[in-house]
Structure formats: structure tokens, C-alpha cells
């Protein structure tokens, strides 16, 4: 059966078109007028981002993406409360696509009580309600997507916020070129026998173990893991080099491929430290000796930022196609819905 026939059969909510048109999310954000004047005259010591899941990953990605531009510390919080070290010279960025993520709503209430500087990114829900009641700036994004399929909205809203506050240099040219990049890649990955599909075919039937480089591509590895979990309904694990060389490497000594069929995915980039590259080579050799296939994902553009965003987009397509190849609906998240219902009782 051709892949388009499988897409029609199993993708009941047409996430295929959502992926193809992801570039339009970036267009929306960059044309979206935001009112953050109340924050523009202030100087911040640190950035504190609070969110979960598809909203939180945007901050992880921004941390890697702006590695050469961001001069302020960025903390990413995935919990119910603000830590005690947060002070009034922090900028608290609250991000919840639905506006009802209970952990994020809890942090927002905590931040309001402590009279913090706050800005909210959301489609509505309780976050919008609390923000309006307290006169907080809100960056409204397009509704109608599942949060993990709205990365263009969350990631580029955060990027635009930092640019508007003059925390980072102007990224207008980079953003416009990224729109073209994602548009062309969407056309490429939506065709039969494309590279994203080929990677998914290799992963099928295996547990992916993803390795990336700390502080450079670590967020891509974590994004891919999460997308394989939610879209593909597949266990996946990730770690970073050099850290995994100090612990996880030993687990490979007793790996039995016939009992735990695995495939390793290395997220690569030319700017890695030479010793990091050497570590990838050594660990990959050890893993291959255990009969495990090692895939390497690497962007093709000259500029790091475009390679980075190219890989993010490719990984989303890989996870989508793996779901289709498993005859699964890439939208379904039944266990998450069950958990939320149980928590609400």
C-alpha cells in the first residue's frame, strides 16, 4: 500500500496537512502584533520559562538555537511552583497552548502572588483569564492545533518576544528564510519515498535511543524522543554526549539486541568540539559491535541555525511517518487524556 493511502486511512485529523503547512505558523507569528510595552523599559537579570510538553520544548530549543546570542540565563521549569531563587528582576514567561495546563496555571498564580514580571503565551483558557484579570501582557497564538503540532507558534512566539525586548539581535532575515526552508522541506517530505519516511522505516520495530550534544543539539534529541512517544506511540530514550560517556555507556556492555531491539540515532553537527566528535565515533563503534544499527541525522545548511531548524522539522516528519507505518493515528493521546481525567477527580 502506498504511503498516501496509509495516511488517508490512519491520519483521521489530517496532521499530514498540518505538518506541510507548519511554515504558515511562523508567518502568523511574525505578522502577529504583540503588546509588551509594559516590559520594554525594564531590565531583566534572568529569563524563567514555565510550561510542559509541546509548549516547554520551545524554550529548550531556543536555548540551543540562541547559544551564541542569548546573554541572559534561561531557566526552563516543568513543575507546579516557582523556585525560591526567582526574584523581581526575572522575566517569567508562561506558556500553555491550551491555557489550561494545570502545572503552568499553578506557576502563573504563584508568580502573580509574588508580583513578578510576567508575559503569557497561549490561545486562551485559564492562563488568558488570569492574565486579563491582572493586566498582564498576552501573546495570543492560533487555536485549533494539538500543542506538539504547534511548534511553529510556540517556538517563534518566544523568539519574537526576545527580539521585541531587545534581548537578542534582529532575526527577521533568518525567520523569513526559515519560512522558505520549512515550506520547501514540507513539499519534499510529503512526497512518496522521501527521506523522512526512509528513516521511519528503519526505526520501525525498534526502540530508538537518541544521542545528541549537550547545549548544542540536546533539545532536538529531546524533541524527537517526545514526538516518537506521542505521535508514534513508541518508547524512545535520549541522552547527551559527553554526559552519557560517564554512565550510560556501561549499559551497552550487556545489551542483548534480540531481547531489546534497538536503533541508535545520533544527532550530528559540524560545530561539535573535536573531542565530542571523537566520543560519538567511539561509542557508535561499541554500539555497532552489539549488532545495533546507528543512524546519523545532520542538517545540510552552512549556517547552524538553519541546520538546527531543518533537523527539528525532519524529526517531526519521522515521528509522524512511524505512526502511520505502525497503523496508528498520529493524533491519538488516550493515556494523556485518561491521566488528566483521573487527576481532575
Short mmCIF file of C-alpha atoms in Angstrom, two decimals, residues 65 100 142 159 316 336:
data_model
loop_
_atom_site.label_atom_id
_atom_site.label_comp_id
_atom_site.label_asym_id
_atom_site.label_seq_id
_atom_site.Cartn_x
_atom_site.Cartn_y
_atom_site.Cartn_z
CA UNK A 65 19.25 27.84 18.89
CA UNK A 100 -5.33 25.08 30.97
CA UNK A 142 -3.68 30.46 16.68
CA UNK A 159 11.86 34.13 19.60
CA UNK A 316 8.65 15.78 13.36
CA UNK A 336 -2.73 11.53 28.47
#
